Tab-separated table of C-alpha atoms in Angstrom:
chain	number	residue	atom	x	y	z
A	13	UNK	CA	29.093	-13.820	120.157
A	14	UNK	CA	30.890	-15.377	117.158
A	15	UNK	CA	33.976	-13.393	118.083
A	16	UNK	CA	33.740	-14.619	121.644
A	17	UNK	CA	33.420	-18.206	120.445
A	18	UNK	CA	36.512	-17.848	118.304
A	19	UNK	CA	38.429	-16.430	121.236
A	20	UNK	CA	37.713	-19.438	123.379
A	21	UNK	CA	38.391	-21.832	120.543
A	22	UNK	CA	41.759	-20.356	119.641
A	23	UNK	CA	43.039	-19.506	123.086
A	24	UNK	CA	45.627	-21.889	124.408
A	25	UNK	CA	43.351	-22.421	127.353
A	26	UNK	CA	40.857	-24.356	125.247
A	27	UNK	CA	37.707	-25.115	127.199
A	28	UNK	CA	34.947	-27.572	126.527
A	29	UNK	CA	32.314	-24.844	126.834
A	30	UNK	CA	31.771	-22.223	124.151
A	31	UNK	CA	31.505	-18.617	125.266
A	32	UNK	CA	27.821	-18.526	124.332
A	33	UNK	CA	27.078	-21.642	126.338
A	34	UNK	CA	29.044	-20.241	129.261
A	35	UNK	CA	27.276	-16.896	129.229
A	36	UNK	CA	23.870	-18.395	128.568
A	37	UNK	CA	24.278	-20.363	131.780
A	38	UNK	CA	24.088	-17.141	133.783
A	39	UNK	CA	20.898	-16.462	135.746
A	40	UNK	CA	20.056	-13.482	133.522
A	41	UNK	CA	20.137	-13.826	129.734
A	42	UNK	CA	21.201	-10.165	129.389
A	43	UNK	CA	24.627	-11.206	130.619
A	44	UNK	CA	25.321	-12.786	127.224
A	45	UNK	CA	26.277	-9.285	126.089
A	46	UNK	CA	27.545	-7.348	129.133
A	47	UNK	CA	26.309	-3.779	128.757
A	48	UNK	CA	26.689	-2.218	132.172
A	49	UNK	CA	28.059	-2.575	135.662
A	50	UNK	CA	25.222	-4.858	136.756
A	51	UNK	CA	26.016	-7.256	133.937
A	52	UNK	CA	29.709	-7.301	134.810
A	53	UNK	CA	28.942	-7.892	138.477
A	54	UNK	CA	26.643	-10.697	137.404
A	55	UNK	CA	29.487	-12.426	135.564
A	56	UNK	CA	31.640	-12.378	138.690
A	57	UNK	CA	28.739	-13.398	140.924
A	58	UNK	CA	28.140	-16.593	138.934
A	59	UNK	CA	29.157	-18.916	141.778
A	60	UNK	CA	29.536	-22.123	139.780
A	61	UNK	CA	31.636	-20.370	137.166
A	62	UNK	CA	33.947	-18.520	139.526
A	63	UNK	CA	34.081	-19.840	143.097
A	64	UNK	CA	34.147	-23.556	142.293
A	65	UNK	CA	36.664	-23.702	139.443
A	66	UNK	CA	39.930	-24.178	141.318
A	67	UNK	CA	42.186	-27.151	140.496
A	68	UNK	CA	41.593	-30.224	142.630
A	69	UNK	CA	44.679	-32.168	141.590
A	70	UNK	CA	46.866	-30.763	144.355
A	71	UNK	CA	44.649	-32.428	146.947
A	72	UNK	CA	45.007	-35.788	145.203
A	73	UNK	CA	48.801	-35.508	145.188
A	74	UNK	CA	49.160	-34.686	148.882
A	75	UNK	CA	49.863	-36.982	151.805
A	76	UNK	CA	46.923	-36.545	154.183
A	77	UNK	CA	45.156	-39.748	153.154
A	78	UNK	CA	45.441	-43.157	151.533
A	79	UNK	CA	43.336	-45.443	149.347
A	80	UNK	CA	42.874	-49.190	149.394
A	81	UNK	CA	43.803	-50.936	146.165
A	82	UNK	CA	40.225	-51.809	145.233
A	83	UNK	CA	39.083	-48.243	145.861
A	84	UNK	CA	41.927	-46.874	143.755
A	85	UNK	CA	41.009	-49.244	140.924
A	86	UNK	CA	37.396	-48.032	141.054
A	87	UNK	CA	38.368	-44.435	140.183
A	88	UNK	CA	37.144	-43.894	136.642
A	89	UNK	CA	39.395	-40.925	135.808
A	90	UNK	CA	42.820	-42.188	134.798
A	91	UNK	CA	44.500	-38.857	135.559
A	92	UNK	CA	43.350	-39.016	139.175
A	93	UNK	CA	44.568	-42.596	139.529
A	94	UNK	CA	47.913	-41.485	138.104
A	95	UNK	CA	48.084	-38.433	140.361
A	96	UNK	CA	47.587	-40.631	143.403
A	97	UNK	CA	50.754	-42.621	142.618
A	98	UNK	CA	52.627	-39.616	141.153
A	99	UNK	CA	52.860	-41.031	137.639
A	100	UNK	CA	54.327	-38.659	135.083
A	101	UNK	CA	51.853	-39.565	132.336
A	102	UNK	CA	48.926	-38.013	134.198
A	103	UNK	CA	47.190	-35.276	132.215
A	104	UNK	CA	44.264	-33.405	133.709
A	105	UNK	CA	42.454	-31.193	131.215
A	106	UNK	CA	39.832	-29.912	133.669
A	107	UNK	CA	42.397	-28.597	136.141
A	108	UNK	CA	43.958	-26.594	133.297
A	109	UNK	CA	41.034	-25.582	131.097
A	110	UNK	CA	38.364	-24.542	133.565
A	111	UNK	CA	40.453	-22.089	135.616
A	112	UNK	CA	41.661	-20.456	132.419
A	113	UNK	CA	38.071	-20.183	131.242
A	114	UNK	CA	37.315	-18.250	134.426
A	115	UNK	CA	40.380	-16.073	133.817
A	116	UNK	CA	38.886	-15.252	130.413
A	117	UNK	CA	35.768	-14.039	132.210
A	118	UNK	CA	37.920	-11.849	134.467
A	119	UNK	CA	39.646	-10.328	131.460
A	120	UNK	CA	36.289	-9.747	129.764
A	121	UNK	CA	35.146	-7.799	132.812
A	122	UNK	CA	38.357	-5.775	133.028
A	123	UNK	CA	38.276	-4.851	129.342
A	124	UNK	CA	34.569	-4.032	129.428
A	125	UNK	CA	35.141	-1.658	132.341
A	126	UNK	CA	37.553	0.351	130.221
A	127	UNK	CA	34.920	0.911	127.545
A	128	UNK	CA	32.088	1.868	129.904
A	129	UNK	CA	31.206	5.443	130.673
A	130	UNK	CA	31.023	5.530	134.476
A	131	UNK	CA	29.636	8.563	136.268
A	132	UNK	CA	30.834	9.764	139.651
A	133	UNK	CA	28.110	7.990	141.587
A	134	UNK	CA	29.101	4.657	140.002
A	135	UNK	CA	32.865	4.925	140.479
A	136	UNK	CA	32.914	3.010	143.776
A	137	UNK	CA	30.902	0.184	142.230
A	138	UNK	CA	33.177	0.080	139.199
A	139	UNK	CA	36.251	-0.009	141.427
A	140	UNK	CA	34.803	-2.897	143.418
A	141	UNK	CA	34.094	-4.846	140.235
A	142	UNK	CA	37.624	-4.230	138.948
A	143	UNK	CA	39.036	-5.366	142.293
A	144	UNK	CA	36.980	-8.559	142.202
A	145	UNK	CA	38.097	-9.382	138.648
A	146	UNK	CA	41.752	-8.845	139.557
A	147	UNK	CA	41.370	-10.935	142.714
A	148	UNK	CA	39.790	-13.831	140.841
A	149	UNK	CA	42.356	-13.653	138.024
A	150	UNK	CA	45.232	-13.776	140.503
A	151	UNK	CA	43.566	-16.602	142.449
A	152	UNK	CA	43.184	-18.766	139.355
A	153	UNK	CA	46.730	-18.079	138.148
A	154	UNK	CA	47.947	-19.021	141.632
A	155	UNK	CA	45.896	-22.224	141.686
A	156	UNK	CA	47.156	-23.329	138.265
A	157	UNK	CA	50.747	-22.595	139.283
A	158	UNK	CA	50.491	-24.745	142.422
A	159	UNK	CA	49.711	-27.770	140.265
A	160	UNK	CA	51.625	-27.272	137.024
A	161	UNK	CA	54.908	-25.711	138.185
A	162	UNK	CA	57.748	-26.520	140.547
A	163	UNK	CA	57.773	-25.008	143.991
A	164	UNK	CA	59.124	-21.481	144.108
A	165	UNK	CA	62.870	-21.274	144.666
A	166	UNK	CA	64.342	-17.778	144.700
A	167	UNK	CA	67.628	-18.897	143.182
A	168	UNK	CA	66.035	-20.589	140.157
A	169	UNK	CA	62.672	-18.836	139.769
A	170	UNK	CA	63.945	-16.536	137.016
A	171	UNK	CA	64.634	-19.550	134.796
A	172	UNK	CA	62.092	-22.118	136.045
A	173	UNK	CA	59.005	-22.498	133.891
A	174	UNK	CA	55.876	-20.771	135.130
A	175	UNK	CA	52.477	-20.720	133.431
A	176	UNK	CA	50.942	-18.765	130.536
A	177	UNK	CA	49.702	-15.491	131.992
A	178	UNK	CA	46.466	-14.603	130.246
A	179	UNK	CA	45.948	-10.876	130.747
A	180	UNK	CA	43.608	-10.100	127.861
A	181	UNK	CA	40.911	-11.660	125.678
A	182	UNK	CA	42.982	-11.118	122.510
A	183	UNK	CA	43.186	-14.512	120.819
A	184	UNK	CA	45.972	-13.264	118.525
A	185	UNK	CA	48.263	-12.851	121.524
A	186	UNK	CA	50.659	-15.771	121.437
A	187	UNK	CA	50.711	-17.866	124.569
A	188	UNK	CA	54.084	-18.497	126.150
A	189	UNK	CA	55.060	-19.801	129.535
A	190	UNK	CA	56.263	-17.012	131.772
A	191	UNK	CA	59.087	-17.748	134.156
A	192	UNK	CA	58.082	-18.765	137.640
A	193	UNK	CA	59.303	-15.400	138.917
A	194	UNK	CA	57.159	-13.547	136.383
A	195	UNK	CA	54.211	-15.756	137.286
A	196	UNK	CA	54.377	-14.925	140.969
A	197	UNK	CA	55.048	-11.244	140.381
A	198	UNK	CA	51.917	-10.981	138.209
A	199	UNK	CA	49.857	-12.767	140.849
A	200	UNK	CA	51.178	-10.395	143.508
A	201	UNK	CA	50.551	-7.322	141.353
A	202	UNK	CA	46.914	-8.339	140.752
A	203	UNK	CA	46.284	-9.076	144.419
A	204	UNK	CA	47.868	-5.800	145.509
A	205	UNK	CA	45.790	-3.771	143.080
A	206	UNK	CA	42.698	-5.685	144.159
A	207	UNK	CA	43.437	-4.867	147.806
A	208	UNK	CA	43.379	-1.153	146.963
A	209	UNK	CA	40.005	-1.419	145.243
A	210	UNK	CA	38.025	-3.950	147.256
A	211	UNK	CA	35.696	-2.908	150.094
A	212	UNK	CA	36.169	-3.621	153.771
A	213	UNK	CA	32.814	-5.418	153.933
A	214	UNK	CA	30.944	-7.548	151.402
A	215	UNK	CA	27.312	-8.618	151.336
A	216	UNK	CA	28.188	-12.259	150.759
A	217	UNK	CA	31.460	-14.098	151.251
A	218	UNK	CA	31.563	-15.444	147.711
A	219	UNK	CA	32.707	-11.917	146.840
A	220	UNK	CA	36.263	-10.984	147.821
A	221	UNK	CA	36.976	-8.215	150.312
A	222	UNK	CA	40.081	-6.231	151.228
A	223	UNK	CA	40.828	-8.767	153.970
A	224	UNK	CA	40.579	-11.588	151.411
A	225	UNK	CA	43.139	-9.875	149.183
A	226	UNK	CA	45.512	-9.441	152.119
A	227	UNK	CA	45.021	-13.098	153.057
A	228	UNK	CA	45.698	-14.228	149.491
A	229	UNK	CA	48.901	-12.168	149.440
A	230	UNK	CA	49.991	-13.774	152.722
A	231	UNK	CA	49.376	-17.229	151.210
A	232	UNK	CA	51.290	-16.304	148.044
A	233	UNK	CA	54.320	-14.912	149.867
A	234	UNK	CA	54.386	-17.966	152.144
A	235	UNK	CA	54.530	-20.196	149.049
A	236	UNK	CA	57.567	-18.115	148.017
A	237	UNK	CA	59.148	-18.465	151.502
A	238	UNK	CA	59.125	-14.682	151.812
A	239	UNK	CA	58.336	-14.665	155.516
A	240	UNK	CA	58.524	-10.924	156.127
A	241	UNK	CA	55.940	-10.150	153.444
A	242	UNK	CA	53.768	-13.111	154.390
A	243	UNK	CA	53.769	-11.952	158.015
A	244	UNK	CA	52.867	-8.411	156.998
A	245	UNK	CA	49.883	-9.411	154.906
A	246	UNK	CA	48.603	-12.053	157.328
A	247	UNK	CA	48.733	-9.388	160.005
A	248	UNK	CA	46.879	-6.923	157.765
A	249	UNK	CA	44.233	-9.553	157.082
A	250	UNK	CA	43.784	-10.328	160.777
A	251	UNK	CA	43.418	-6.649	161.607
A	252	UNK	CA	40.216	-6.743	159.525
A	253	UNK	CA	38.946	-10.298	160.147
A	254	UNK	CA	40.128	-12.372	163.093
A	255	UNK	CA	37.205	-14.432	164.406
A	256	UNK	CA	37.888	-18.030	165.408
A	257	UNK	CA	35.188	-20.623	166.058
A	258	UNK	CA	35.253	-22.180	169.512
A	259	UNK	CA	34.963	-25.859	168.632
A	260	UNK	CA	33.323	-26.465	172.008
A	261	UNK	CA	30.202	-24.863	170.495
A	262	UNK	CA	29.983	-27.328	167.600
A	263	UNK	CA	27.968	-30.532	167.318
A	264	UNK	CA	30.597	-33.232	166.956
A	265	UNK	CA	27.942	-35.729	165.820
A	266	UNK	CA	26.796	-33.616	162.882
A	267	UNK	CA	27.596	-34.936	159.414
A	268	UNK	CA	28.531	-31.370	158.399
A	269	UNK	CA	29.627	-29.526	161.570
A	270	UNK	CA	30.524	-26.278	159.783
A	271	UNK	CA	28.130	-23.951	158.012
A	272	UNK	CA	28.926	-22.507	154.617
A	273	UNK	CA	30.112	-18.901	155.063
A	274	UNK	CA	30.880	-19.681	158.715
A	275	UNK	CA	32.463	-17.086	160.995
A	276	UNK	CA	36.042	-18.015	160.060
A	277	UNK	CA	35.479	-17.761	156.316
A	278	UNK	CA	36.680	-14.526	154.740
A	279	UNK	CA	36.296	-15.634	151.117
A	280	UNK	CA	34.423	-18.694	149.916
A	281	UNK	CA	35.929	-20.971	147.242
A	282	UNK	CA	36.303	-24.682	146.541
A	283	UNK	CA	38.121	-26.901	144.065
A	284	UNK	CA	36.652	-29.376	141.626
A	285	UNK	CA	35.573	-32.619	143.292
A	286	UNK	CA	38.270	-35.282	143.046
A	287	UNK	CA	37.149	-38.887	143.373
A	288	UNK	CA	40.151	-40.025	145.473
A	289	UNK	CA	39.168	-37.419	148.095
A	290	UNK	CA	35.581	-38.633	148.404
A	291	UNK	CA	35.217	-39.648	152.078
A	292	UNK	CA	33.542	-42.886	151.009
A	293	UNK	CA	36.987	-44.166	149.932
A	294	UNK	CA	39.444	-41.547	151.260
A	295	UNK	CA	41.007	-42.755	154.525
A	296	UNK	CA	42.910	-40.354	156.761
A	297	UNK	CA	46.576	-41.140	157.298
A	298	UNK	CA	46.642	-43.068	160.580
A	299	UNK	CA	49.732	-41.291	161.929
A	300	UNK	CA	48.127	-37.949	161.216
A	301	UNK	CA	44.926	-38.927	162.996
A	302	UNK	CA	46.893	-40.228	166.001
A	303	UNK	CA	48.703	-36.901	166.284
A	304	UNK	CA	45.559	-35.228	167.666
A	305	UNK	CA	45.402	-35.386	171.453
A	306	UNK	CA	42.430	-36.951	173.249
A	307	UNK	CA	41.151	-33.496	174.226
A	308	UNK	CA	41.547	-32.053	170.728
A	309	UNK	CA	38.006	-31.464	169.493
A	310	UNK	CA	39.155	-31.609	165.887
A	311	UNK	CA	39.528	-35.345	166.440
A	312	UNK	CA	35.761	-35.740	166.880
A	313	UNK	CA	34.396	-32.725	165.007
A	314	UNK	CA	36.326	-33.282	161.770
A	315	UNK	CA	36.500	-37.079	161.555
A	316	UNK	CA	34.223	-40.095	161.649
A	317	UNK	CA	35.282	-43.660	162.328
A	318	UNK	CA	34.830	-46.192	159.519
A	319	UNK	CA	33.749	-49.772	160.124
A	320	UNK	CA	37.301	-51.010	159.520
A	321	UNK	CA	38.746	-48.718	162.201
A	322	UNK	CA	40.074	-46.113	159.787
A	323	UNK	CA	38.685	-42.567	159.692
A	324	UNK	CA	37.037	-40.336	157.121
A	325	UNK	CA	37.047	-36.536	156.975
A	326	UNK	CA	33.873	-34.550	157.676
A	327	UNK	CA	35.270	-31.146	158.591
A	328	UNK	CA	34.590	-29.423	155.276
A	329	UNK	CA	34.477	-25.620	155.685
A	330	UNK	CA	32.135	-25.439	152.702
A	331	UNK	CA	29.414	-26.838	154.946
A	332	UNK	CA	28.645	-29.859	152.794
A	333	UNK	CA	28.165	-33.404	154.030
A	334	UNK	CA	30.483	-35.999	152.481
A	335	UNK	CA	32.945	-33.188	151.675
A	336	UNK	CA	31.132	-32.320	148.467
A	337	UNK	CA	32.104	-35.717	147.022
A	338	UNK	CA	35.782	-34.897	147.294
A	339	UNK	CA	36.412	-31.195	146.787
A	340	UNK	CA	38.861	-29.106	148.812
A	341	UNK	CA	37.928	-25.822	150.442
A	342	UNK	CA	40.338	-23.294	148.922
A	343	UNK	CA	38.986	-20.021	150.288
A	344	UNK	CA	40.620	-17.521	152.630
A	345	UNK	CA	39.991	-18.305	156.308
A	346	UNK	CA	41.142	-16.753	159.580
A	347	UNK	CA	42.669	-19.932	161.032
A	348	UNK	CA	45.069	-20.161	158.075
A	349	UNK	CA	46.054	-16.523	158.579
A	350	UNK	CA	46.861	-17.118	162.252
A	351	UNK	CA	49.032	-20.055	161.212
A	352	UNK	CA	50.801	-18.043	158.517
A	353	UNK	CA	51.538	-15.235	160.959
A	354	UNK	CA	52.671	-17.725	163.610
A	355	UNK	CA	55.011	-19.570	161.235
A	356	UNK	CA	56.538	-16.388	159.880
A	357	UNK	CA	56.932	-14.964	163.383
A	358	UNK	CA	58.719	-18.123	164.512
A	359	UNK	CA	61.044	-18.052	161.511
A	360	UNK	CA	61.788	-14.364	162.030
A	361	UNK	CA	62.575	-14.818	165.710
A	362	UNK	CA	59.385	-13.140	166.953
A	363	UNK	CA	58.647	-16.008	169.299
A	364	UNK	CA	56.243	-14.041	171.493
A	365	UNK	CA	53.946	-13.379	168.526
A	366	UNK	CA	54.214	-16.982	167.362
A	367	UNK	CA	53.232	-18.287	170.804
A	368	UNK	CA	50.357	-15.835	171.070
A	369	UNK	CA	48.909	-16.913	167.725
A	370	UNK	CA	49.275	-20.664	168.176
A	371	UNK	CA	47.895	-20.511	171.723
A	372	UNK	CA	44.911	-18.451	170.601
A	373	UNK	CA	44.137	-20.939	167.836
A	374	UNK	CA	44.512	-24.067	169.959
A	375	UNK	CA	42.553	-22.633	172.874
A	376	UNK	CA	39.584	-22.609	170.476
A	377	UNK	CA	40.224	-26.169	169.328
A	378	UNK	CA	40.672	-28.137	172.548
A	379	UNK	CA	38.081	-29.181	175.080
A	380	UNK	CA	37.305	-26.313	177.449
A	381	UNK	CA	39.628	-26.183	180.421
A	382	UNK	CA	42.153	-28.698	179.060
A	383	UNK	CA	44.499	-26.595	176.972
A	384	UNK	CA	48.015	-26.098	178.325
A	385	UNK	CA	49.576	-23.115	176.523
A	386	UNK	CA	52.805	-23.404	174.563
A	387	UNK	CA	55.529	-21.733	176.619
A	388	UNK	CA	58.770	-22.592	174.843
A	389	UNK	CA	60.760	-19.728	173.385
A	390	UNK	CA	63.108	-22.014	171.490
A	391	UNK	CA	62.758	-20.931	167.887
A	392	UNK	CA	63.216	-24.360	166.298
A	393	UNK	CA	60.846	-26.094	168.708
A	394	UNK	CA	58.226	-23.421	168.247
A	395	UNK	CA	58.457	-23.595	164.469
A	396	UNK	CA	57.960	-27.348	164.530
A	397	UNK	CA	54.892	-26.959	166.768
A	398	UNK	CA	53.398	-24.403	164.383
A	399	UNK	CA	54.059	-26.544	161.303
A	400	UNK	CA	52.576	-29.618	162.970
A	401	UNK	CA	49.456	-27.653	163.838
A	402	UNK	CA	49.287	-26.219	160.332
A	403	UNK	CA	48.998	-29.706	158.884
A	404	UNK	CA	46.424	-30.772	161.473
A	405	UNK	CA	44.309	-27.651	161.026
A	406	UNK	CA	44.275	-27.224	157.242
A	407	UNK	CA	43.208	-30.641	156.011
A	408	UNK	CA	41.649	-30.606	152.540
A	409	UNK	CA	42.102	-26.846	152.198
A	410	UNK	CA	44.221	-26.974	149.039
A	411	UNK	CA	47.396	-25.980	150.908
A	412	UNK	CA	49.174	-29.237	151.702
A	413	UNK	CA	50.826	-29.886	148.307
A	414	UNK	CA	52.301	-26.371	148.272
A	415	UNK	CA	53.517	-26.950	151.834
A	416	UNK	CA	55.099	-30.259	150.852
A	417	UNK	CA	56.982	-28.625	147.999
A	418	UNK	CA	58.284	-25.678	150.009
A	419	UNK	CA	59.122	-27.668	153.148
A	420	UNK	CA	60.918	-30.445	151.302
A	421	UNK	CA	63.659	-27.965	150.490
A	422	UNK	CA	64.390	-27.909	154.250
A	423	UNK	CA	65.965	-31.230	155.325
A	424	UNK	CA	64.539	-31.049	158.852
A	425	UNK	CA	60.995	-30.872	157.478
A	426	UNK	CA	61.366	-33.009	154.368
A	427	UNK	CA	58.961	-35.922	154.170
A	428	UNK	CA	59.023	-39.149	152.201
A	429	UNK	CA	55.595	-40.335	151.167
A	430	UNK	CA	54.779	-43.947	150.302
A	431	UNK	CA	51.684	-45.485	148.792
A	432	UNK	CA	50.941	-49.157	148.160
A	433	UNK	CA	48.666	-50.343	145.364
A	434	UNK	CA	48.315	-54.075	144.648
A	435	UNK	CA	51.555	-54.794	146.469
A	436	UNK	CA	53.584	-52.205	144.556
A	437	UNK	CA	55.266	-49.424	146.499
A	438	UNK	CA	55.144	-45.909	145.064
A	439	UNK	CA	57.482	-43.429	146.721
A	440	UNK	CA	57.809	-39.674	146.631
A	441	UNK	CA	61.289	-39.298	148.132
A	442	UNK	CA	62.589	-36.738	150.578
A	443	UNK	CA	64.198	-33.607	149.296
A	444	UNK	CA	62.919	-31.024	146.851
A	445	UNK	CA	59.726	-32.282	145.243
A	446	UNK	CA	60.266	-31.987	141.505
A	447	UNK	CA	57.141	-33.868	140.531
A	448	UNK	CA	55.046	-31.663	138.280
A	449	UNK	CA	52.132	-33.089	136.267
A	450	UNK	CA	52.134	-32.766	132.507
A	451	UNK	CA	50.209	-29.988	130.803
A	452	UNK	CA	47.409	-31.522	128.689
A	453	UNK	CA	48.880	-32.600	125.356
A	454	UNK	CA	46.081	-30.900	123.440
A	455	UNK	CA	47.263	-27.577	124.820
A	456	UNK	CA	50.855	-28.326	123.836
A	457	UNK	CA	49.781	-29.287	120.299
A	458	UNK	CA	47.732	-26.137	119.752
A	459	UNK	CA	50.006	-23.602	121.406
A	460	UNK	CA	53.493	-24.974	121.106
A	461	UNK	CA	54.311	-23.997	124.688
A	462	UNK	CA	56.948	-26.012	126.506
A	463	UNK	CA	55.845	-29.190	128.239
A	464	UNK	CA	56.887	-29.918	131.791
A	465	UNK	CA	60.027	-32.078	131.845
């Protein structure tokens, strides 16, 4: 355990928890020294250490909500106040350290598997464990990249700064920032290998499945604007998991209308809670709320009216009231996959597929008997419809900031975002979003890696 402590201390991804403390927090004390497949599975099954460690800063940066000045001033974390108004001096250690701590766990599992003697009857179990570790490692690298790097641009990705790719537990391995291209290629490689190893079915949705890996690849390729690959993997995901909830069956008065592990969830994950996203102060953008039609059940299922006439969000797919005090659901879900396939189909000129997907989704979202199907075959009009529905459907799912970055490189979809605090206007202008938060200075001091400009 001393070695493990030194690893965590000296790694660039310094975490506030020692390895012993982290392992001792597991439900079984034997996991402090993983000795077999059950121990390794136990490390990956530790829900609080794996499924809830995704960065929450991207949700704070995005444009789905606003804060009143007094509510903004009440936020005790200075980094989250700074994120809200896109200030460059923001530095969020949790959004950097904790995901890397979970990556260390993934690498521990992968290295331990190599040293275990696995008999024939255990090979399937070992393969599943390896697939899970690769899936989680790729997911955390992806989450960190969405916050701490620029949006992917094919023409500059080979020189743009990516993130340190931690692929082993060796503390002597010097940390350097990969290029953005190398970052995404490693994420893709891990997800693809995971897809080959993971099972079709899982006992509980906190474990990844083959469909989850396909869905994560679709999300990754969409972030890269690689529409052919994103379409292919969204389609592969939907071949295995394609259930949509009919919102007519939900209780619109419920404080938490969706159950955890509901029928649309393929893989369960959430970000850290972020105080600006707590529904007690987080007010939905009024133009966004008005964009839902009167017969759109999302307008009553997912929102609740505040006393001042504004609206709060209550449509958390984690199944928690009050949105878990401000987290974002970041898991893989069928509705997102339909939207990915629809967007890619529209961009690729497959308008029939795009219409089929968007009509299937919306028919399950509007009041029974009121939905009028989309009939246009105009590619540009159809794409705009799909993108509008993507924003309306995926609120607080950890996707909006990535969407803002990729879509702002397209003038017709670029958005200017404004926020007002104490009479001061803060503006994120149209065009390519270059805002990237700083890496925590402590990490820079220890490792010597390049800081974001």
